[in-house]
Amino acid sequence: MKRLTLFLSLIFLSFFVFSQKNESADRKDIKKLLSTFMNCLIKKDSVTFYNLFHNEPIVWVGVFKDKTQQDRLKKDSTRKNYFASSYKSFYRSISDMGADEEKFYNIDINEDGNIAAVTFDYSFWESRKKINWGKESWGLVKINGQWKITSVIFSLEFESINPEPNKKK
């Protein structure tokens, strides 16, 4: 009986181990895209950064979270709670600043080999000081074997108005 139980346990464990999915090449490529994006900001590499995006137009929309928006309205009651921009404008605006870094965590990738949706929490840092944080979502397409960003939408909370709660990163 012990041998049968041991035998069945080994079969069950081997089935479990071999049934686990290996990370797909596409998921690895998307993770590399995220890493490249972050590194381009640190290294101020505009050529590589621009190459991460599909041909224009790219949707780029930020929405201010409630506490930050309420603070903005105190200064000007006509301010909208969102803005639209472009990846080139974003890059130009940060390239004039000091050392910049955007950190991504709690990353969720949903892909089918041709399109992907990537969501994650982010924080943006200038000269090692957190400036803002929120949730970000990218739309991706695979063109000629390469993943390209087609849209970036994100929420934005100023750290000075509402510090980011501690999250598992």
GROMACS .gro file of N, CA and C in nm:
model
  507
    1MET      N    1   0.082  -0.119   0.000
    1MET     CA    2   0.000   0.000   0.000
    1MET      C    3   0.087   0.126   0.000
    2LYS      N    4   0.197   0.121   0.079
    2LYS     CA    5   0.286   0.236   0.082
    2LYS      C    6   0.348   0.261  -0.055
    3ARG      N    7   0.383   0.153  -0.122
    3ARG     CA    8   0.443   0.168  -0.256
    3ARG      C    9   0.344   0.228  -0.354
    4LEU      N   10   0.221   0.185  -0.347
    4LEU     CA   11   0.118   0.238  -0.436
    4LEU      C   12   0.094   0.387  -0.409
    5THR      N   13   0.087   0.423  -0.283
    5THR     CA   14   0.068   0.564  -0.246
    5THR      C   15   0.186   0.648  -0.292
    6LEU      N   16   0.308   0.598  -0.272
    6LEU     CA   17   0.428   0.668  -0.316
    6LEU      C   18   0.428   0.682  -0.468
    7PHE      N   19   0.396   0.574  -0.538
    7PHE     CA   20   0.393   0.574  -0.683
    7PHE      C   21   0.292   0.677  -0.736
    8LEU      N   22   0.171   0.675  -0.681
    8LEU     CA   23   0.068   0.769  -0.725
    8LEU      C   24   0.107   0.913  -0.691
    9SER      N   25   0.171   0.933  -0.577
    9SER     CA   26   0.217   1.067  -0.540
    9SER      C   27   0.321   1.118  -0.639
   10LEU      N   28   0.414   1.032  -0.678
   10LEU     CA   29   0.517   1.071  -0.775
   10LEU      C   30   0.455   1.103  -0.911
   11ILE      N   31   0.360   1.025  -0.954
   11ILE     CA   32   0.292   1.052  -1.082
   11ILE      C   33   0.220   1.186  -1.075
   12PHE      N   34   0.150   1.208  -0.965
   12PHE     CA   35   0.077   1.335  -0.949
   12PHE      C   36   0.174   1.453  -0.952
   13LEU      N   37   0.285   1.444  -0.877
   13LEU     CA   38   0.382   1.553  -0.873
   13LEU      C   39   0.446   1.575  -1.009
   14SER      N   40   0.481   1.470  -1.080
   14SER     CA   41   0.542   1.487  -1.211
   14SER      C   42   0.443   1.549  -1.309
   15PHE      N   43   0.317   1.510  -1.300
   15PHE     CA   44   0.214   1.570  -1.386
   15PHE      C   45   0.203   1.719  -1.355
   16PHE      N   46   0.203   1.755  -1.228
   16PHE     CA   47   0.191   1.894  -1.186
   16PHE      C   48   0.309   1.976  -1.237
   17VAL      N   49   0.430   1.924  -1.222
   17VAL     CA   50   0.550   1.996  -1.264
   17VAL      C   51   0.551   2.017  -1.415
   18PHE      N   52   0.519   1.913  -1.491
   18PHE     CA   53   0.525   1.924  -1.636
   18PHE      C   54   0.406   1.998  -1.695
   19SER      N   55   0.299   2.014  -1.619
   19SER     CA   56   0.183   2.085  -1.671
   19SER      C   57   0.195   2.236  -1.652
   20GLN      N   58   0.295   2.281  -1.575
   20GLN     CA   59   0.315   2.424  -1.557
   20GLN      C   60   0.358   2.486  -1.689
   21LYS      N   61   0.299   2.599  -1.722
   21LYS     CA   62   0.333   2.667  -1.847
   21LYS      C   63   0.467   2.736  -1.833
   22ASN      N   64   0.547   2.723  -1.936
   22ASN     CA   65   0.668   2.803  -1.942
   22ASN      C   66   0.628   2.942  -1.989
   23GLU      N   67   0.702   3.042  -1.947
   23GLU     CA   68   0.673   3.178  -1.992
   23GLU      C   69   0.696   3.185  -2.142
   24SER      N   70   0.599   3.238  -2.214
   24SER     CA   71   0.609   3.244  -2.360
   24SER      C   72   0.714   3.346  -2.401
   25ALA      N   73   0.763   3.329  -2.523
   25ALA     CA   74   0.859   3.423  -2.580
   25ALA      C   75   0.796   3.562  -2.589
   26ASP      N   76   0.666   3.569  -2.620
   26ASP     CA   77   0.599   3.698  -2.630
   26ASP      C   78   0.598   3.770  -2.495
   27ARG      N   79   0.568   3.698  -2.390
   27ARG     CA   80   0.567   3.760  -2.256
   27ARG      C   81   0.707   3.810  -2.220
   28LYS      N   82   0.808   3.732  -2.253
   28LYS     CA   83   0.946   3.775  -2.228
   28LYS      C   84   0.978   3.901  -2.308
   29ASP      N   85   0.936   3.905  -2.434
   29ASP     CA   86   0.961   4.022  -2.518
   29ASP      C   87   0.889   4.146  -2.465
   30ILE      N   88   0.768   4.127  -2.414
   30ILE     CA   89   0.693   4.240  -2.358
   30ILE      C   90   0.760   4.290  -2.231
   31LYS      N   91   0.807   4.198  -2.147
   31LYS     CA   92   0.880   4.240  -2.027
   31LYS      C   93   1.007   4.316  -2.064
   32LYS      N   94   1.072   4.271  -2.171
   32LYS     CA   95   1.192   4.341  -2.218
   32LYS      C   96   1.156   4.481  -2.268
   33LEU      N   97   1.043   4.496  -2.335
   33LEU     CA   98   0.995   4.626  -2.380
   33LEU      C   99   0.975   4.721  -2.262
   34LEU      N  100   0.912   4.670  -2.155
   34LEU     CA  101   0.892   4.750  -2.034
   34LEU      C  102   1.027   4.794  -1.975
   35SER      N  103   1.119   4.703  -1.968
   35SER     CA  104   1.251   4.732  -1.913
   35SER      C  105   1.325   4.834  -2.000
   36THR      N  106   1.315   4.818  -2.131
   36THR     CA  107   1.380   4.912  -2.224
   36THR      C  108   1.322   5.052  -2.207
   37PHE      N  109   1.189   5.061  -2.193
   37PHE     CA  110   1.124   5.190  -2.171
   37PHE      C  111   1.184   5.258  -2.049
   38MET      N  112   1.191   5.185  -1.937
   38MET     CA  113   1.244   5.243  -1.814
   38MET      C  114   1.390   5.285  -1.830
   39ASN      N  115   1.469   5.201  -1.896
   39ASN     CA  116   1.612   5.232  -1.914
   39ASN      C  117   1.635   5.351  -2.006
   40CYS      N  118   1.549   5.370  -2.106
   40CYS     CA  119   1.564   5.485  -2.196
   40CYS      C  120   1.548   5.617  -2.121
   41LEU      N  121   1.462   5.620  -2.021
   41LEU     CA  122   1.443   5.742  -1.943
   41LEU      C  123   1.568   5.773  -1.861
   42ILE      N  124   1.625   5.669  -1.803
   42ILE     CA  125   1.744   5.686  -1.720
   42ILE      C  126   1.863   5.729  -1.806
   43LYS      N  127   1.879   5.662  -1.920
   43LYS     CA  128   1.996   5.686  -2.006
   43LYS      C  129   1.977   5.802  -2.103
   44LYS      N  130   1.856   5.859  -2.108
   44LYS     CA  131   1.825   5.967  -2.201
   44LYS      C  132   1.850   5.923  -2.347
   45ASP      N  133   1.797   5.806  -2.380
   45ASP     CA  134   1.815   5.747  -2.513
   45ASP      C  135   1.687   5.765  -2.595
   46SER      N  136   1.677   5.878  -2.663
   46SER     CA  137   1.554   5.909  -2.738
   46SER      C  138   1.536   5.819  -2.859
   47VAL      N  139   1.643   5.780  -2.925
   47VAL     CA  140   1.631   5.697  -3.046
   47VAL      C  141   1.566   5.564  -3.012
   48THR      N  142   1.616   5.498  -2.910
   48THR     CA  143   1.558   5.370  -2.868
   48THR      C  144   1.417   5.390  -2.815
   49PHE      N  145   1.396   5.497  -2.738
   49PHE     CA  146   1.263   5.525  -2.682
   49PHE      C  147   1.160   5.541  -2.793
   50TYR      N  148   1.189   5.625  -2.892
   50TYR     CA  149   1.094   5.648  -3.001
   50TYR      C  150   1.065   5.520  -3.080
   51ASN      N  151   1.162   5.432  -3.088
   51ASN     CA  152   1.147   5.307  -3.163
   51ASN      C  153   1.055   5.207  -3.093
   52LEU      N  154   1.022   5.232  -2.966
   52LEU     CA  155   0.932   5.142  -2.893
   52LEU      C  156   0.786   5.159  -2.937
   53PHE      N  157   0.756   5.267  -3.008
   53PHE     CA  158   0.618   5.301  -3.043
   53PHE      C  159   0.587   5.269  -3.188
   54HIS      N  160   0.461   5.236  -3.212
   54HIS     CA  161   0.411   5.216  -3.347
   54HIS      C  162   0.402   5.353  -3.413
   55ASN      N  163   0.383   5.353  -3.544
   55ASN     CA  164   0.368   5.481  -3.614
   55ASN      C  165   0.256   5.563  -3.553
   56GLU      N  166   0.269   5.695  -3.562
   56GLU     CA  167   0.169   5.787  -3.507
   56GLU      C  168   0.034   5.762  -3.573
   57PRO      N  169  -0.077   5.800  -3.518
   57PRO     CA  170  -0.090   5.862  -3.387
   57PRO      C  171  -0.093   5.756  -3.276
   58ILE      N  172  -0.038   5.792  -3.164
   58ILE     CA  173  -0.038   5.709  -3.044
   58ILE      C  174  -0.128   5.779  -2.942
   59VAL      N  175  -0.221   5.706  -2.884
   59VAL     CA  176  -0.305   5.762  -2.779
   59VAL      C  177  -0.219   5.779  -2.654
   60TRP      N  178  -0.220   5.899  -2.596
   60TRP     CA  179  -0.144   5.928  -2.474
   60TRP      C  180  -0.232   6.018  -2.388
   61VAL      N  181  -0.298   5.959  -2.289
   61VAL     CA  182  -0.393   6.035  -2.207
   61VAL      C  183  -0.365   6.008  -2.059
   62GLY      N  184  -0.356   6.117  -1.984
   62GLY     CA  185  -0.339   6.108  -1.840
   62GLY      C  186  -0.462   6.165  -1.770
   63VAL      N  187  -0.503   6.102  -1.662
   63VAL     CA  188  -0.618   6.147  -1.584
   63VAL      C  189  -0.571   6.169  -1.441
   64PHE      N  190  -0.598   6.290  -1.388
   64PHE     CA  191  -0.559   6.320  -1.251
   64PHE      C  192  -0.652   6.249  -1.154
   65LYS      N  193  -0.593   6.185  -1.054
   65LYS     CA  194  -0.672   6.121  -0.949
   65LYS      C  195  -0.740   6.230  -0.865
   66ASP      N  196  -0.840   6.191  -0.789
   66ASP     CA  197  -0.928   6.286  -0.721
   66ASP      C  198  -0.857   6.387  -0.630
   67LYS      N  199  -0.769   6.341  -0.543
   67LYS     CA  200  -0.705   6.433  -0.448
   67LYS      C  201  -0.617   6.535  -0.520
   68THR      N  202  -0.543   6.489  -0.619
   68THR     CA  203  -0.460   6.582  -0.696
   68THR      C  204  -0.547   6.680  -0.774
   69GLN      N  205  -0.654   6.631  -0.833
   69GLN     CA  206  -0.743   6.719  -0.909
   69GLN      C  207  -0.808   6.824  -0.818
   70GLN      N  208  -0.849   6.785  -0.700
   70GLN     CA  209  -0.909   6.881  -0.606
   70GLN      C  210  -0.809   6.991  -0.572
   71ASP      N  211  -0.684   6.956  -0.553
   71ASP     CA  212  -0.581   7.055  -0.525
   71ASP      C  213  -0.559   7.147  -0.646
   72ARG      N  214  -0.560   7.091  -0.764
   72ARG     CA  215  -0.544   7.171  -0.886
   72ARG      C  216  -0.661   7.268  -0.903
   73LEU      N  217  -0.781   7.226  -0.867
   73LEU     CA  218  -0.899   7.312  -0.881
   73LEU      C  219  -0.896   7.431  -0.785
   74LYS      N  220  -0.827   7.417  -0.672
   74LYS     CA  221  -0.813   7.529  -0.578
   74LYS      C  222  -0.739   7.646  -0.644
   75LYS      N  223  -0.646   7.613  -0.731
   75LYS     CA  224  -0.566   7.716  -0.798
   75LYS      C  225  -0.634   7.770  -0.923
   76ASP      N  226  -0.713   7.684  -0.989
   76ASP     CA  227  -0.783   7.725  -1.111
   76ASP      C  228  -0.903   7.632  -1.128
   77SER      N  229  -1.022   7.686  -1.104
   77SER     CA  230  -1.144   7.603  -1.104
   77SER      C  231  -1.185   7.554  -1.243
   78THR      N  232  -1.116   7.597  -1.347
   78THR     CA  233  -1.151   7.554  -1.483
   78THR      C  234  -1.065   7.438  -1.533
   79ARG      N  235  -0.973   7.392  -1.452
   79ARG     CA  236  -0.882   7.285  -1.496
   79ARG      C  237  -0.957   7.154  -1.518
   80LYS      N  238  -0.927   7.092  -1.632
   80LYS     CA  239  -0.982   6.960  -1.663
   80LYS      C  240  -0.908   6.855  -1.582
   81ASN      N  241  -0.971   6.741  -1.563
   81ASN     CA  242  -0.907   6.635  -1.485
   81ASN      C  243  -0.824   6.541  -1.573
   82TYR      N  244  -0.801   6.579  -1.697
   82TYR     CA  245  -0.724   6.494  -1.788
   82TYR      C  246  -0.642   6.582  -1.882
   83PHE      N  247  -0.549   6.517  -1.951
   83PHE     CA  248  -0.474   6.585  -2.057
   83PHE      C  249  -0.435   6.480  -2.160
   84ALA      N  250  -0.417   6.524  -2.281
   84ALA     CA  251  -0.370   6.439  -2.390
   84ALA      C  252  -0.235   6.493  -2.437
   85SER      N  253  -0.150   6.404  -2.474
   85SER     CA  254  -0.016   6.445  -2.517
   85SER      C  255   0.035   6.343  -2.619
   86SER      N  256   0.165   6.331  -2.629
   86SER     CA  257   0.228   6.232  -2.716
   86SER      C  258   0.353   6.180  -2.648
   87TYR      N  259   0.400   6.066  -2.695
   87TYR     CA  260   0.521   6.011  -2.635
   87TYR      C  261   0.641   6.101  -2.662
   88LYS      N  262   0.641   6.170  -2.776
   88LYS     CA  263   0.753   6.260  -2.806
   88LYS      C  264   0.750   6.382  -2.713
   89SER      N  265   0.632   6.437  -2.689
   89SER     CA  266   0.622   6.550  -2.596
   89SER      C  267   0.661   6.508  -2.455
   90PHE      N  268   0.616   6.389  -2.414
   90PHE     CA  269   0.654   6.336  -2.283
   90PHE      C  270   0.805   6.325  -2.272
   91TYR      N  271   0.868   6.266  -2.373
   91TYR     CA  272   1.012   6.247  -2.367
   91TYR      C  273   1.086   6.380  -2.364
   92ARG      N  274   1.044   6.474  -2.448
   92ARG     CA  275   1.109   6.605  -2.450
   92ARG      C  276   1.095   6.676  -2.315
   93SER      N  277   0.978   6.663  -2.253
   93SER     CA  278   0.957   6.733  -2.125
   93SER      C  279   1.045   6.676  -2.015
   94ILE      N  280   1.068   6.547  -2.016
   94ILE     CA  281   1.151   6.490  -1.909
   94ILE      C  282   1.300   6.493  -1.943
   95SER      N  283   1.334   6.503  -2.070
   95SER     CA  284   1.476   6.503  -2.105
   95SER      C  285   1.545   6.631  -2.060
   96ASP      N  286   1.466   6.736  -2.036
   96ASP     CA  287   1.523   6.863  -1.988
   96ASP      C  288   1.543   6.862  -1.837
   97MET      N  289   1.482   6.766  -1.768
   97MET     CA  290   1.494   6.759  -1.623
   97MET      C  291   1.623   6.688  -1.585
   98GLY      N  292   1.641   6.670  -1.456
   98GLY     CA  293   1.758   6.597  -1.407
   98GLY      C  294   1.742   6.448  -1.431
   99ALA      N  295   1.797   6.370  -1.341
   99ALA     CA  296   1.789   6.225  -1.352
   99ALA      C  297   1.644   6.180  -1.333
  100ASP      N  298   1.592   6.109  -1.429
  100ASP     CA  299   1.453   6.064  -1.426
  100ASP      C  300   1.446   5.913  -1.429
  101GLU      N  301   1.341   5.863  -1.366
  101GLU     CA  302   1.320   5.719  -1.366
  101GLU      C  303   1.171   5.692  -1.346
  102GLU      N  304   1.120   5.595  -1.421
  102GLU     CA  305   0.985   5.549  -1.399
  102GLU      C  306   0.994   5.402  -1.359
  103LYS      N  307   0.930   5.368  -1.249
  103LYS     CA  308   0.935   5.231  -1.198
  103LYS      C  309   0.800   5.166  -1.220
  104PHE      N  310   0.801   5.042  -1.269
  104PHE     CA  311   0.680   4.965  -1.293
  104PHE      C  312   0.677   4.846  -1.197
  105TYR      N  313   0.558   4.815  -1.144
  105TYR     CA  314   0.542   4.699  -1.056
  105TYR      C  315   0.398   4.652  -1.063
  106ASN      N  316   0.374   4.534  -1.010
  106ASN     CA  317   0.241   4.469  -1.020
  106ASN      C  318   0.198   4.460  -1.166
  107ILE      N  319   0.286   4.411  -1.249
  107ILE     CA  320   0.265   4.406  -1.394
  107ILE      C  321   0.174   4.289  -1.430
  108ASP      N  322   0.075   4.317  -1.515
  108ASP     CA  323  -0.016   4.215  -1.566
  108ASP      C  324  -0.015   4.222  -1.718
  109ILE      N  325   0.021   4.111  -1.781
  109ILE     CA  326   0.031   4.105  -1.928
  109ILE      C  327  -0.075   4.009  -1.979
  110ASN      N  328  -0.156   4.056  -2.072
  110ASN     CA  329  -0.258   3.973  -2.137
  110ASN      C  330  -0.233   3.983  -2.286
  111GLU      N  331  -0.187   3.874  -2.348
  111GLU     CA  332  -0.151   3.877  -2.490
  111GLU      C  333  -0.194   3.751  -2.561
  112ASP      N  334  -0.209   3.761  -2.692
  112ASP     CA  335  -0.244   3.644  -2.773
  112ASP      C  336  -0.143   3.618  -2.884
  113GLY      N  337  -0.027   3.682  -2.877
  113GLY     CA  338   0.075   3.664  -2.980
  113GLY      C  339   0.071   3.772  -3.086
  114ASN      N  340  -0.037   3.849  -3.093
  114ASN     CA  341  -0.050   3.956  -3.192
  114ASN      C  342  -0.083   4.091  -3.130
  115ILE      N  343  -0.167   4.088  -3.027
  115ILE     CA  344  -0.200   4.210  -2.953
  115ILE      C  345  -0.180   4.182  -2.805
  116ALA      N  346  -0.163   4.289  -2.730
  116ALA     CA  347  -0.145   4.272  -2.586
  116ALA      C  348  -0.198   4.394  -2.513
  117ALA      N  349  -0.244   4.370  -2.392
  117ALA     CA  350  -0.279   4.476  -2.298
  117ALA      C  351  -0.191   4.456  -2.176
  118VAL      N  352  -0.123   4.561  -2.135
  118VAL     CA  353  -0.034   4.553  -2.020
  118VAL      C  354  -0.078   4.660  -1.921
  119THR      N  355  -0.103   4.620  -1.798
  119THR     CA  356  -0.137   4.716  -1.693
  119THR      C  357  -0.038   4.698  -1.578
  120PHE      N  358  -0.013   4.809  -1.510
  120PHE     CA  359   0.081   4.804  -1.400
  120PHE      C  360   0.066   4.930  -1.316
  121ASP      N  361   0.118   4.922  -1.194
  121ASP     CA  362   0.133   5.039  -1.110
  121ASP      C  363   0.267   5.102  -1.148
  122TYR      N  364   0.274   5.234  -1.136
  122TYR     CA  365   0.400   5.301  -1.168
  122TYR      C  366   0.426   5.411  -1.067
  123SER      N  367   0.550   5.453  -1.062
  123SER     CA  368   0.588   5.575  -0.991
  123SER      C  369   0.694   5.644  -1.075
  124PHE      N  370   0.685   5.777  -1.080
  124PHE     CA  371   0.781   5.856  -1.157
  124PHE      C  372   0.869   5.933  -1.061
  125TRP      N  373   0.999   5.926  -1.085
  125TRP     CA  374   1.098   5.983  -0.995
  125TRP      C  375   1.185   6.085  -1.069
  126GLU      N  376   1.214   6.196  -1.004
  126GLU     CA  377   1.306   6.295  -1.057
  126GLU      C  378   1.414   6.319  -0.952
  127SER      N  379   1.537   6.298  -0.993
  127SER     CA  380   1.652   6.314  -0.902
  127SER      C  381   1.630   6.237  -0.772
  128ARG      N  382   1.586   6.113  -0.784
  128ARG     CA  383   1.564   6.018  -0.673
  128ARG      C  384   1.452   6.060  -0.578
  129LYS      N  385   1.364   6.148  -0.624
  129LYS     CA  386   1.249   6.188  -0.544
  129LYS      C  387   1.122   6.153  -0.621
  130LYS      N  388   1.031   6.083  -0.554
  130LYS     CA  389   0.907   6.044  -0.619
  130LYS      C  390   0.821   6.167  -0.643
  131ILE      N  391   0.780   6.186  -0.767
  131ILE     CA  392   0.700   6.302  -0.806
  131ILE      C  393   0.552   6.265  -0.814
  132ASN      N  394   0.523   6.155  -0.882
  132ASN     CA  395   0.384   6.112  -0.897
  132ASN      C  396   0.378   5.960  -0.913
  133TRP      N  397   0.256   5.909  -0.902
  133TRP     CA  398   0.233   5.765  -0.911
  133TRP      C  399   0.091   5.742  -0.960
  134GLY      N  400   0.064   5.617  -0.999
  134GLY     CA  401  -0.071   5.582  -1.043
  134GLY      C  402  -0.074   5.446  -1.109
  135LYS      N  403  -0.174   5.427  -1.190
  135LYS     CA  404  -0.195   5.304  -1.265
  135LYS      C  405  -0.176   5.338  -1.413
  136GLU      N  406  -0.115   5.246  -1.487
  136GLU     CA  407  -0.090   5.271  -1.629
  136GLU      C  408  -0.133   5.150  -1.711
  137SER      N  409  -0.178   5.176  -1.832
  137SER     CA  410  -0.221   5.070  -1.922
  137SER      C  411  -0.168   5.099  -2.062
  138TRP      N  412  -0.107   4.998  -2.123
  138TRP     CA  413  -0.056   5.010  -2.259
  138TRP      C  414  -0.130   4.914  -2.350
  139GLY      N  415  -0.157   4.958  -2.471
  139GLY     CA  416  -0.201   4.870  -2.578
  139GLY      C  417  -0.079   4.843  -2.665
  140LEU      N  418  -0.060   4.718  -2.703
  140LEU     CA  419   0.055   4.679  -2.786
  140LEU      C  420   0.008   4.600  -2.907
  141VAL      N  421   0.084   4.610  -3.015
  141VAL     CA  422   0.064   4.525  -3.132
  141VAL      C  423   0.200   4.468  -3.172
  142LYS      N  424   0.195   4.350  -3.231
  142LYS     CA  425   0.319   4.288  -3.278
  142LYS      C  426   0.327   4.311  -3.428
  143ILE      N  427   0.426   4.389  -3.469
  143ILE     CA  428   0.446   4.425  -3.609
  143ILE      C  429   0.582   4.373  -3.653
  144ASN      N  430   0.582   4.292  -3.758
  144ASN     CA  431   0.708   4.236  -3.810
  144ASN      C  432   0.793   4.174  -3.699
  145GLY      N  433   0.727   4.102  -3.610
  145GLY     CA  434   0.797   4.030  -3.504
  145GLY      C  435   0.838   4.114  -3.385
  146GLN      N  436   0.800   4.243  -3.381
  146GLN     CA  437   0.839   4.329  -3.269
  146GLN      C  438   0.714   4.389  -3.206
  147TRP      N  439   0.714   4.391  -3.072
  147TRP     CA  440   0.605   4.454  -2.998
  147TRP      C  441   0.622   4.605  -2.999
  148LYS      N  442   0.513   4.676  -3.033
  148LYS     CA  443   0.513   4.822  -3.039
  148LYS      C  444   0.398   4.876  -2.955
  149ILE      N  445   0.422   4.987  -2.890
  149ILE     CA  446   0.321   5.053  -2.807
  149ILE      C  447   0.229   5.134  -2.897
  150THR      N  448   0.097   5.115  -2.883
  150THR     CA  449  -0.001   5.191  -2.962
  150THR      C  450  -0.081   5.288  -2.876
  151SER      N  451  -0.084   5.264  -2.744
  151SER     CA  452  -0.157   5.356  -2.657
  151SER      C  453  -0.100   5.350  -2.516
  152VAL      N  454  -0.107   5.465  -2.450
  152VAL     CA  455  -0.066   5.477  -2.310
  152VAL      C  456  -0.172   5.560  -2.240
  153ILE      N  457  -0.240   5.500  -2.144
  153ILE     CA  458  -0.334   5.574  -2.061
  153ILE      C  459  -0.296   5.551  -1.916
  154PHE      N  460  -0.310   5.656  -1.835
  154PHE     CA  461  -0.263   5.644  -1.698
  154PHE      C  462  -0.336   5.741  -1.607
  155SER      N  463  -0.342   5.702  -1.479
  155SER     CA  464  -0.389   5.792  -1.375
  155SER      C  465  -0.266   5.854  -1.311
  156LEU      N  466  -0.287   5.969  -1.248
  156LEU     CA  467  -0.173   6.043  -1.195
  156LEU      C  468  -0.211   6.108  -1.062
  157GLU      N  469  -0.132   6.078  -0.962
  157GLU     CA  470  -0.149   6.139  -0.830
  157GLU      C  471  -0.015   6.199  -0.790
  158PHE      N  472  -0.013   6.327  -0.752
  158PHE     CA  473   0.110   6.389  -0.707
  158PHE      C  474   0.145   6.337  -0.569
  159GLU      N  475   0.268   6.294  -0.554
  159GLU     CA  476   0.316   6.240  -0.426
  159GLU      C  477   0.305   6.344  -0.315
  160SER      N  478   0.326   6.471  -0.349
  160SER     CA  479   0.320   6.577  -0.247
  160SER      C  480   0.177   6.602  -0.198
  161ILE      N  481   0.078   6.565  -0.276
  161ILE     CA  482  -0.063   6.584  -0.238
  161ILE      C  483  -0.116   6.461  -0.164
  162ASN      N  484  -0.086   6.345  -0.220
  162ASN     CA  485  -0.135   6.219  -0.164
  162ASN      C  486  -0.028   6.112  -0.182
  163PRO      N  487   0.055   6.089  -0.082
  163PRO     CA  488   0.163   5.990  -0.095
  163PRO      C  489   0.107   5.851  -0.130
  164GLU      N  490   0.185   5.783  -0.211
  164GLU     CA  491   0.146   5.648  -0.254
  164GLU      C  492   0.143   5.553  -0.136
  165PRO      N  493   0.032   5.479  -0.121
  165PRO     CA  494   0.028   5.378  -0.013
  165PRO      C  495   0.131   5.269  -0.041
  166ASN      N  496   0.181   5.210   0.064
  166ASN     CA  497   0.274   5.098   0.047
  166ASN      C  498   0.201   4.982  -0.018
  167LYS      N  499   0.260   4.930  -0.125
  167LYS     CA  500   0.205   4.816  -0.196
  167LYS      C  501   0.313   4.711  -0.210
  168LYS      N  502   0.268   4.590  -0.233
  168LYS     CA  503   0.365   4.485  -0.262
  168LYS      C  504   0.418   4.511  -0.401
  169LYS      N  505   0.549   4.515  -0.410
  169LYS     CA  506   0.611   4.546  -0.540
  169LYS      C  507   0.688   4.429  -0.592
   0.00000   0.00000   0.00000
